[in-house]
mmCIF file of C-alpha atoms and ligand atoms in Angstrom:
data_model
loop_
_atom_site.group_PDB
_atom_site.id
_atom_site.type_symbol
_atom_site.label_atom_id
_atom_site.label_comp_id
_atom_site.label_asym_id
_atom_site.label_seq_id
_atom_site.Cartn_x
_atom_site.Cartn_y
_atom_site.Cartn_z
ATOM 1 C CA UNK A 5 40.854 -4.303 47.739
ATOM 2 C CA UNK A 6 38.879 -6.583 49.533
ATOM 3 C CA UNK A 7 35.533 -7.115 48.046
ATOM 4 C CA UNK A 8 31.760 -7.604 49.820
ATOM 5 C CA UNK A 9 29.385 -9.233 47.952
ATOM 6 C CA UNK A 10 25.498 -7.764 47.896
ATOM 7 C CA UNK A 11 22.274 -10.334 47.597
ATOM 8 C CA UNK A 12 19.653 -7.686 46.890
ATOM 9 C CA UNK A 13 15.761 -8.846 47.723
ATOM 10 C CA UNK A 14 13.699 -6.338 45.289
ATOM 11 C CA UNK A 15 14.492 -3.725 42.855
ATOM 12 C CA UNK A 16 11.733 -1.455 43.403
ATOM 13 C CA UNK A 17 11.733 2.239 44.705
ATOM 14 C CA UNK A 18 14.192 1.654 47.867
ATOM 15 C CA UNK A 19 16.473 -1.078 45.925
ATOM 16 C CA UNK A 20 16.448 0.867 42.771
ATOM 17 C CA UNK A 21 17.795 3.779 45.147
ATOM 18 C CA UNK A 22 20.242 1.604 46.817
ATOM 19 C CA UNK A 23 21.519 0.504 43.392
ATOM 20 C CA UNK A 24 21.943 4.126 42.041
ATOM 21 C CA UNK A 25 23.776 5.213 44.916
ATOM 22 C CA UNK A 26 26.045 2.493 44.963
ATOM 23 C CA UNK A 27 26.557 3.409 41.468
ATOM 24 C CA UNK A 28 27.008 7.073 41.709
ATOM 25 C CA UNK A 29 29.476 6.699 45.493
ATOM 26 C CA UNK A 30 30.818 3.455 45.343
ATOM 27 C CA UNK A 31 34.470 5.499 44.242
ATOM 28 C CA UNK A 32 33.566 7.264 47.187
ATOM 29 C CA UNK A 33 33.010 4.336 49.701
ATOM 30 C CA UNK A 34 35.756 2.158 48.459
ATOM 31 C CA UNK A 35 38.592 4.848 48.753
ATOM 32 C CA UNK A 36 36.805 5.735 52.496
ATOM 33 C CA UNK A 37 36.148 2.079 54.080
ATOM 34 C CA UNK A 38 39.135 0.253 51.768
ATOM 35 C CA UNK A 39 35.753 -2.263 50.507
ATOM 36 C CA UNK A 40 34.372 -2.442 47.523
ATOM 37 C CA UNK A 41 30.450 -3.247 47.751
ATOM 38 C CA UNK A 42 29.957 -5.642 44.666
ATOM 39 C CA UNK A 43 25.643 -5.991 43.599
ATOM 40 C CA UNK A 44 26.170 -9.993 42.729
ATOM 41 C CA UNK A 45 22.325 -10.802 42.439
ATOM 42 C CA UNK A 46 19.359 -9.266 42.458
ATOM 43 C CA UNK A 47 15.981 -11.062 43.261
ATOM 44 C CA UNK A 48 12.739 -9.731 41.440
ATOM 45 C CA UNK A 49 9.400 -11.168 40.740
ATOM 46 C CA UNK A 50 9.191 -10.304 37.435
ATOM 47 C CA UNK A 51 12.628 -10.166 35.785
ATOM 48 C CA UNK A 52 11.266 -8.492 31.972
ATOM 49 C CA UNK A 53 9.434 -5.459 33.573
ATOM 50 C CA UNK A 54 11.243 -2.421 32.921
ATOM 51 C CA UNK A 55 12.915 -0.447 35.779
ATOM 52 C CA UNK A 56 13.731 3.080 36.616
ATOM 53 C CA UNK A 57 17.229 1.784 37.459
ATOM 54 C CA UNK A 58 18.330 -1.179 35.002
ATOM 55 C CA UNK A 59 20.818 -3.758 35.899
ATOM 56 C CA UNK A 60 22.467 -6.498 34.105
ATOM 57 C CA UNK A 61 19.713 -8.776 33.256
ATOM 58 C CA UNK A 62 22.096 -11.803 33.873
ATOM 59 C CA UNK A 63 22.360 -10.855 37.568
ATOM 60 C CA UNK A 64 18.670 -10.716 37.786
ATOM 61 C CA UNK A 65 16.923 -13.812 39.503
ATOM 62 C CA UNK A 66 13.605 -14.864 40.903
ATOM 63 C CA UNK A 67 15.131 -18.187 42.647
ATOM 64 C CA UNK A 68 16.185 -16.919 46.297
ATOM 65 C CA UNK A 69 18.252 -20.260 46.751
ATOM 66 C CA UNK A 70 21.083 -18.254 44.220
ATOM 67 C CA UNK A 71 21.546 -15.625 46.577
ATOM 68 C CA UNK A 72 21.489 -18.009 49.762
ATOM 69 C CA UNK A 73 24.128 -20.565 48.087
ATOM 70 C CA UNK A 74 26.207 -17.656 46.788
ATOM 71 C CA UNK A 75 29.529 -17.726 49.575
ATOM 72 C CA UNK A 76 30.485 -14.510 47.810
ATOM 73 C CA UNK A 77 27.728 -12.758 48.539
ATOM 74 C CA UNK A 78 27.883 -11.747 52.649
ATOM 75 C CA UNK A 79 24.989 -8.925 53.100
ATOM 76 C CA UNK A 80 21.136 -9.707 52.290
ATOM 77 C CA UNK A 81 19.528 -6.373 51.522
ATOM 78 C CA UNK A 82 15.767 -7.120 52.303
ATOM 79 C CA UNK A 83 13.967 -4.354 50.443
ATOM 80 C CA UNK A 84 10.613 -6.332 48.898
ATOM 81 C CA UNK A 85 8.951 -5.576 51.809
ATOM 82 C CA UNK A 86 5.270 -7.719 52.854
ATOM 83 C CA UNK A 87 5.426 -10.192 55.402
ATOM 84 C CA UNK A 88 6.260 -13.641 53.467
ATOM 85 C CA UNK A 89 8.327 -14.257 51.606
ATOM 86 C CA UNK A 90 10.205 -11.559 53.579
ATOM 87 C CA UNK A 91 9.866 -13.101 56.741
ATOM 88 C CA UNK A 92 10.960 -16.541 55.940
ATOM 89 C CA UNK A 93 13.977 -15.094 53.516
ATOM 90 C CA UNK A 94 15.114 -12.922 56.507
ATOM 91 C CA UNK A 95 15.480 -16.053 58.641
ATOM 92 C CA UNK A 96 16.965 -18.332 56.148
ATOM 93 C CA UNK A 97 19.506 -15.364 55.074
ATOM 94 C CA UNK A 98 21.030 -15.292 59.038
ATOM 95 C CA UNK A 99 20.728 -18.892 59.081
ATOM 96 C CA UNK A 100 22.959 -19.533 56.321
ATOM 97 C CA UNK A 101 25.701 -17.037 58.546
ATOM 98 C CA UNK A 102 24.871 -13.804 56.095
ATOM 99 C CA UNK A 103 24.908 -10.122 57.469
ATOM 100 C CA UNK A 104 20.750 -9.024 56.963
ATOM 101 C CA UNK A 105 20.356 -5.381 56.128
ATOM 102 C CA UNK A 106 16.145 -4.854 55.775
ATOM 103 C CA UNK A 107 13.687 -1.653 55.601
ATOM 104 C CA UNK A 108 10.855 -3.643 56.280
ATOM 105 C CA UNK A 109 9.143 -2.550 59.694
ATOM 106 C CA UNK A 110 6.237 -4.380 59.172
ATOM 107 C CA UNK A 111 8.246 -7.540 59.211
ATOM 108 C CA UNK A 112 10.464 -6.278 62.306
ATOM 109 C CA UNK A 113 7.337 -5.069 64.242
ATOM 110 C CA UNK A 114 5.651 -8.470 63.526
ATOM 111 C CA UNK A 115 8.261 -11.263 63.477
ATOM 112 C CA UNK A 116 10.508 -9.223 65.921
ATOM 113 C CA UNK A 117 11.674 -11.651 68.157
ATOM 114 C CA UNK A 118 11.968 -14.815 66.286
ATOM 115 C CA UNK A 119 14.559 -12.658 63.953
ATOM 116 C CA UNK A 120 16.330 -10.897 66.588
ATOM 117 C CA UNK A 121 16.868 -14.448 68.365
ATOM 118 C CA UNK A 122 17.967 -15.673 64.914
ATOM 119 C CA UNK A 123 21.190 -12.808 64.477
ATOM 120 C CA UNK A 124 21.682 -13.772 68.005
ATOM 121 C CA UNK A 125 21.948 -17.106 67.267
ATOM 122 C CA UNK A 126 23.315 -17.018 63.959
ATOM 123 C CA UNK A 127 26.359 -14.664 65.208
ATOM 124 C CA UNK A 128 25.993 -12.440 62.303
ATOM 125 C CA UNK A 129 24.575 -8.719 62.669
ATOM 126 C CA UNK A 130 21.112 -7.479 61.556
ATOM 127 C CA UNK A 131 20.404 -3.885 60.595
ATOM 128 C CA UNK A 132 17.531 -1.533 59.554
ATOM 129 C CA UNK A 133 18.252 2.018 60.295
ATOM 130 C CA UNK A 134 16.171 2.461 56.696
ATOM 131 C CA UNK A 135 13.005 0.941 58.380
ATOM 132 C CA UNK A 136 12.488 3.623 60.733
ATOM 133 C CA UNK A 137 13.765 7.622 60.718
ATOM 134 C CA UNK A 138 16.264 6.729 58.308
ATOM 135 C CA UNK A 139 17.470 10.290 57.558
ATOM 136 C CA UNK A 140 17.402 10.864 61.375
ATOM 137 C CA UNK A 141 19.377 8.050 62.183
ATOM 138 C CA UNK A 142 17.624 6.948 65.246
ATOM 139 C CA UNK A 143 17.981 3.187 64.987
ATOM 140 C CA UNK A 144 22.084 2.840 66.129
ATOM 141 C CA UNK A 145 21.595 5.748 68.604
ATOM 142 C CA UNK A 146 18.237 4.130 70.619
ATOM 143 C CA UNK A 147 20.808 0.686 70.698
ATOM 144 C CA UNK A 148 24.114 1.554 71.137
ATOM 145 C CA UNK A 149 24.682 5.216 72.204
ATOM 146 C CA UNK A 150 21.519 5.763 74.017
ATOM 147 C CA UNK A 151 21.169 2.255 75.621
ATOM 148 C CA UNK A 152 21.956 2.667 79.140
ATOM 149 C CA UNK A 153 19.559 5.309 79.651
ATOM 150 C CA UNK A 154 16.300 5.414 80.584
ATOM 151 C CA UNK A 155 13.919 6.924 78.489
ATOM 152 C CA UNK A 156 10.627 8.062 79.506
ATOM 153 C CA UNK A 157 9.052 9.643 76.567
ATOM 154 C CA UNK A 158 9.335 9.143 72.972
ATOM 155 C CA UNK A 159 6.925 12.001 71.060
ATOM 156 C CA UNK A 160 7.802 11.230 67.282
ATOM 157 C CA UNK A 161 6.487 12.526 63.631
ATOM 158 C CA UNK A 162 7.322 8.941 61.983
ATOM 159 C CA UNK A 163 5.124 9.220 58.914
ATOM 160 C CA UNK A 164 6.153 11.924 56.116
ATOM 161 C CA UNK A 165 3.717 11.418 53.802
ATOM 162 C CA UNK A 166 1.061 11.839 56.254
ATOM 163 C CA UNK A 167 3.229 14.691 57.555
ATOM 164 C CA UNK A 168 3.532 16.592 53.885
ATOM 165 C CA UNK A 169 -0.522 15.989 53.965
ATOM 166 C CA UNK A 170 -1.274 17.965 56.820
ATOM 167 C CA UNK A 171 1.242 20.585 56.055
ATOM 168 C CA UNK A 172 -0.720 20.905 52.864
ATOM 169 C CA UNK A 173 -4.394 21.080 54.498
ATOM 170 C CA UNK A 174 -2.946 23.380 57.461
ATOM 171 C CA UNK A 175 -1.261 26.186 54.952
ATOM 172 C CA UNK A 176 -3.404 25.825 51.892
ATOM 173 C CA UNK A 177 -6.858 24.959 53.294
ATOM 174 C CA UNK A 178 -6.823 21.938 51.213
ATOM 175 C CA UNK A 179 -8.917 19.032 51.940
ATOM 176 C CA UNK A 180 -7.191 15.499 52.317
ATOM 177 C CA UNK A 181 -8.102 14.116 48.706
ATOM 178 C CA UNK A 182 -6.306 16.911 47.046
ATOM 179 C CA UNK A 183 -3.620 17.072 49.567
ATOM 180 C CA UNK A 184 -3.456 13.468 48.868
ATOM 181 C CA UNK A 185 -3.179 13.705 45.071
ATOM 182 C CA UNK A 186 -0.373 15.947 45.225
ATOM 183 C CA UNK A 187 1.769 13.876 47.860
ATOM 184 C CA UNK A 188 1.323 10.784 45.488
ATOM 185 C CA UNK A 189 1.717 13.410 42.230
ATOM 186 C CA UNK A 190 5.421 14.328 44.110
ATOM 187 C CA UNK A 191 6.074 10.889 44.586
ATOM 188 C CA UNK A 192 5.332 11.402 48.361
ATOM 189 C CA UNK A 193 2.702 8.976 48.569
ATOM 190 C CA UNK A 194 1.827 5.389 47.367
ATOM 191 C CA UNK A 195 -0.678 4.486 44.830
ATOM 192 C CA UNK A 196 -2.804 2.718 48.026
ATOM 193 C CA UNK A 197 -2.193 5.206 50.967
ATOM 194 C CA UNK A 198 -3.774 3.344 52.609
ATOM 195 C CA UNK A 199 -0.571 1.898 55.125
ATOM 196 C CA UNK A 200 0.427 5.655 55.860
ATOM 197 C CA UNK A 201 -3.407 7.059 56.540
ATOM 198 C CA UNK A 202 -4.587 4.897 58.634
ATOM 199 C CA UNK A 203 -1.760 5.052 60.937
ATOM 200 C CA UNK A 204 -0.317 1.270 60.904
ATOM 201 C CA UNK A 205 3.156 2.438 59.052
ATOM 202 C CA UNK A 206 3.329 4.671 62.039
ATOM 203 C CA UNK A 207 2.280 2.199 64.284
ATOM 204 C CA UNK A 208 4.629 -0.914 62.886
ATOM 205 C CA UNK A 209 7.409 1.932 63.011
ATOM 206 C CA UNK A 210 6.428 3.224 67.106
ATOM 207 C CA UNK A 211 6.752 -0.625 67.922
ATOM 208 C CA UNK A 212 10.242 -0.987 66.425
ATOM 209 C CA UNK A 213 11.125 2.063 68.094
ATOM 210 C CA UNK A 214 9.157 1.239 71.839
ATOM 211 C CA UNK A 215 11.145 -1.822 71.644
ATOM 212 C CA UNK A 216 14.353 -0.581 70.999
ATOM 213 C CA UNK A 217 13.733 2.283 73.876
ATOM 214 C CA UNK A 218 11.711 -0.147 76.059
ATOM 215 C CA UNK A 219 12.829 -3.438 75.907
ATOM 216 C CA UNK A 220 10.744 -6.310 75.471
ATOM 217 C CA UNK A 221 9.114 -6.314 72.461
ATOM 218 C CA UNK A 222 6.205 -4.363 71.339
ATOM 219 C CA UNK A 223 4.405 -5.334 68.656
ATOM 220 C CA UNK A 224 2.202 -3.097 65.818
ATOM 221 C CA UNK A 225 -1.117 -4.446 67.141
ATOM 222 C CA UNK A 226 -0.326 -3.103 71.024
ATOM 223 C CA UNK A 227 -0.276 0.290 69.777
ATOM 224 C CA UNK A 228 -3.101 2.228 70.076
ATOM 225 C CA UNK A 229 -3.827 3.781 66.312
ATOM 226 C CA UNK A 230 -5.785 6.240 65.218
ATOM 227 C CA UNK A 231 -4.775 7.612 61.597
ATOM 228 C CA UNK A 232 -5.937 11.037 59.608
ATOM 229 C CA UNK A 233 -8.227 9.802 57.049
ATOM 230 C CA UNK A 234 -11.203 11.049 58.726
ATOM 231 C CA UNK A 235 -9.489 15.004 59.185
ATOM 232 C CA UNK A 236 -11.476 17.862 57.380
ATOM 233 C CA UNK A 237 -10.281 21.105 56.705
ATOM 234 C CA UNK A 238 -12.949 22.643 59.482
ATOM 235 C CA UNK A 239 -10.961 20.581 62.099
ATOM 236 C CA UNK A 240 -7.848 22.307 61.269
ATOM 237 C CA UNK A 241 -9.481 25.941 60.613
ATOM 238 C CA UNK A 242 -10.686 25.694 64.680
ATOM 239 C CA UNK A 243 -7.430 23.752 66.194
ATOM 240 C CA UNK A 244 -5.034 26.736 64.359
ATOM 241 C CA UNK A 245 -7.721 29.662 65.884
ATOM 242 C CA UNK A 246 -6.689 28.295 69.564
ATOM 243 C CA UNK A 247 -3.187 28.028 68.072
ATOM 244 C CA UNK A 248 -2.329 24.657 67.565
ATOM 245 C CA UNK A 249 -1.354 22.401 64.285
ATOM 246 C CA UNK A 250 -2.293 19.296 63.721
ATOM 247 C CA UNK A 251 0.197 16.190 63.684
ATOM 248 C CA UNK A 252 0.415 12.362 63.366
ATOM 249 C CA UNK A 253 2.338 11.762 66.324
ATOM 250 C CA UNK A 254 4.077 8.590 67.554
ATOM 251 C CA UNK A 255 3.751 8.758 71.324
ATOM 252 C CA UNK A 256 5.739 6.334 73.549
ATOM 253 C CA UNK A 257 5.564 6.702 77.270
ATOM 254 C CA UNK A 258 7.054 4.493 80.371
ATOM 255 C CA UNK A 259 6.105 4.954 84.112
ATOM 256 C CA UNK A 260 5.981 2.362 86.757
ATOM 257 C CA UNK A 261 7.040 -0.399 84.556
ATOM 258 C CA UNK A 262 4.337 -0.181 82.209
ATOM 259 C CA UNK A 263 4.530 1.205 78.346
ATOM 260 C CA UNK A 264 1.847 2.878 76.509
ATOM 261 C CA UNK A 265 2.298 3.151 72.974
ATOM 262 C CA UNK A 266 0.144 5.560 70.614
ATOM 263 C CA UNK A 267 -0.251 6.918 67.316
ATOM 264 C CA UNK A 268 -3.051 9.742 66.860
ATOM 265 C CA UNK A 269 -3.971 13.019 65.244
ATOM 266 C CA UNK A 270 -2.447 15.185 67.714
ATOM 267 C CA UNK A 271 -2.625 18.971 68.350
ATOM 268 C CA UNK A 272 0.490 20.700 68.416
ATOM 269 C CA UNK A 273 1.026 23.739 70.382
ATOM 270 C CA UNK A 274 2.537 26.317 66.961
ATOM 271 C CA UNK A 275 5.391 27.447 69.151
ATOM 272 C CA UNK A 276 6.672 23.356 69.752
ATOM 273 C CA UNK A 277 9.178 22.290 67.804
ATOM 274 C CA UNK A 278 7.129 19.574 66.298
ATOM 275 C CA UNK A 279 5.525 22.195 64.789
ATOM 276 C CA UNK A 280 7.759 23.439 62.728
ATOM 277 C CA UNK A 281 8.315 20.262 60.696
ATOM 278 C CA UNK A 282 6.853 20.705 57.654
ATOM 279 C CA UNK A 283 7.679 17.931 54.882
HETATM 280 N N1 NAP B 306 9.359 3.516 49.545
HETATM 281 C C1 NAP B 306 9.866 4.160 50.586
HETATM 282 O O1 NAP B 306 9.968 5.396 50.602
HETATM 283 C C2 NAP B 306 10.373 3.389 51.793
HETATM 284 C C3 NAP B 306 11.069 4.065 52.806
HETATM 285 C C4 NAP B 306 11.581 3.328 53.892
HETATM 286 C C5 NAP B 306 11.362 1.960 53.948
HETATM 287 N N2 NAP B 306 10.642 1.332 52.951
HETATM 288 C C6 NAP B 306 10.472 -0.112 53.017
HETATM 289 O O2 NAP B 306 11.314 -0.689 52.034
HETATM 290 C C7 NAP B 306 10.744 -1.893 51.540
HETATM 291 C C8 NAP B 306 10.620 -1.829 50.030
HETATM 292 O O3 NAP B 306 9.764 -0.759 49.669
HETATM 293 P P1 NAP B 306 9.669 -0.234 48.160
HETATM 294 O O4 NAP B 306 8.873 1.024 48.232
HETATM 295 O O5 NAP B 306 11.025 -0.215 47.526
HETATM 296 O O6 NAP B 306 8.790 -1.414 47.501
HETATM 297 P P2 NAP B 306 8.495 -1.656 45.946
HETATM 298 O O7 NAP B 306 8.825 -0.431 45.158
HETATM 299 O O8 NAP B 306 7.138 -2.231 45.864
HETATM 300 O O9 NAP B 306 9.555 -2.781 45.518
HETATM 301 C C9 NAP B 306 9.474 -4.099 45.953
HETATM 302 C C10 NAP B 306 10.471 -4.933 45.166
HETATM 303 O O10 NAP B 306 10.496 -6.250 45.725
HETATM 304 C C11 NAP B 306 10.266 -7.215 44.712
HETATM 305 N N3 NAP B 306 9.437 -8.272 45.297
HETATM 306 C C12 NAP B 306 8.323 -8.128 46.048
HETATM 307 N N4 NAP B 306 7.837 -9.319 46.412
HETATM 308 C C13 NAP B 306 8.657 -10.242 45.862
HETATM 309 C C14 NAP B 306 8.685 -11.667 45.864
HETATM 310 N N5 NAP B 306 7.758 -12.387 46.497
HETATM 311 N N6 NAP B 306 9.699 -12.293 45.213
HETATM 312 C C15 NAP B 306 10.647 -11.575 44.562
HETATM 313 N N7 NAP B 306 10.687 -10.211 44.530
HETATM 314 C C16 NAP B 306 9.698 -9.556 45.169
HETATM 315 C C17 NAP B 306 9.529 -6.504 43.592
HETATM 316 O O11 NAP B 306 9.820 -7.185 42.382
HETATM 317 P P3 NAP B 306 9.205 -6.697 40.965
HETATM 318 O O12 NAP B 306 9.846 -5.352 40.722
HETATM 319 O O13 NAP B 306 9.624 -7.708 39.966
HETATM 320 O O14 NAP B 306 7.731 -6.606 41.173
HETATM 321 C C18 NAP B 306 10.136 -5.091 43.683
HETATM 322 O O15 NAP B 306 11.308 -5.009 42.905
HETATM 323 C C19 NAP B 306 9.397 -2.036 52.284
HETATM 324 O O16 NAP B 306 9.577 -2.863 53.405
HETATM 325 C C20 NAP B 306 9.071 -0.611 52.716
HETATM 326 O O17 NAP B 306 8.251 -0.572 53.864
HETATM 327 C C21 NAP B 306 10.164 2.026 51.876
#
């Protein structure tokens, strides 16, 4: 069975993942595609700290240059996230002819264009349905299926912890801190929240997704970004009496050749079916 070798970059919540489900469906995927996906190196920062998912320590590294010289291994996984080293790894990875899988938007919706030229360049393909609306998948259909239309609107939740937040402060009354505590309690929300509050994961995620709809490239700091850290329960007591719900919305819109690009507390009319997305 032919064999494709895996260069992981980070072992943390979205690498330990990858690793388990590799684990628990690579049967699965081998018997379906006729591949078998082989983890051959794993690069950490700190190779002694102990992990929710364990691997062999011997293919734990903390020297990138293993993965990059490695011809076995053909896919980087990019999941450290942070601008540099990501950035630079990214770049080196296509260079060097490997296939670059990455969840990082805040990379994609800074770097965009230098690493889009460099798969171009490079010949080899560059993927990262996980960066934005993963479980949707929105990624492949905005570039391949949906790519000869034109699309005028984009009117996305993008953001789920901000998202299980406001579900929790519209149906419980609570107010954001405790709303907060249990998101993060759940697992739902980081230790520093402070990415998904303020609105700039939505925003680095609305660029990747303007410029995918758009064209061009769009980056984080065009969009217009407003998060929820300043919402207080009385906001959303009065906006559900007129018989709306609050949302984070990503808002993407194009007429007359120019693009407007938005995140912002949004009120949602209860019967929309924005609405009705709860977690
Ligand atoms: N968490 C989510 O739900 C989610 C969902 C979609 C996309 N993403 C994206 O996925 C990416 C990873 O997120 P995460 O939540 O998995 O992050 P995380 O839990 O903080 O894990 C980051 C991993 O990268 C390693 N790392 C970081 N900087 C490094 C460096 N300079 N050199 C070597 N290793 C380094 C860390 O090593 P150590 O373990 O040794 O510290 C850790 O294993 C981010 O781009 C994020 O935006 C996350």
């Amino acid at each position: 069975m032919r064999e494709i070798g895996i260069g992981l970059l980070g072992l943390g919540v979205v690498g330990g993942g990858l690793v388990r489900l590799l684990r628990e469906n690579g049967e699965f995927l081998s018997r379906k595609t006729g591949i078998r996906l082989q983890v051959r190196r794993v690069l950490v920062r700190d190779p002694a700290k102990p992990r929710a998912v364990s691997v062999p320590r011997e293919i734990l590294t903390t020297d990138f240059e293993e993965i990059l010289s490695d011809p076995a291994i053909h896919i980087v996984c990019e999941l450290m996230g942070g601008l540099e080293p990501a950035h630079t790894y990214i770049l080196r990875a296509l260079e060097a002819g490997k296939y670059v899988v990455t969840a990082n938007k805040a990379v994609l919706s800074t770097y965009g264009p230098e690493i889009f030229a460099a798969a171009e360049a490079a010949g080899s393909g560059l993927f990262f349905e996980a960066a934005v609306g993963g479980g949707v998948p929105i990624v492949k259909a905005l570039r391949e299926s949906l790519s000869a239309n034109r699309i005028r609107r984009l009117t996305a939740i993008v953001n789920g912890t901000c998202n299980y937040i406001l579900t929790r402060m519209t149906e419980e009354e609570m107010p954001l801190s405790e709303a907060l505590r249990e998101a993060q309690a759940r697992g739902l929300a980081e230790a520093d929240p402070t990415l998904d509050l303020t609105g700039a994961d939505s925003a680095h995620k609305l660029a990747i997704l303007a410029t995918l709809a758009y064209g061009g490239f769009l980056s984080a700091d065009q969009v217009y970004t407003e998060g929820i850290q300043d919402l207080e329960p009385l906001d959303i007591r009065f906006a559900r009496e007129f018989g709306f719900v609050p949302k984070l919305l990503a808002l993407g819109r194009e007429e007359g050749g120019r693009v407007e690009v938005r995140v912002h507390p949004t009120l949602v009319p209860e019967t929309h079916v924005l609405a009705s997305v709860r977690e």
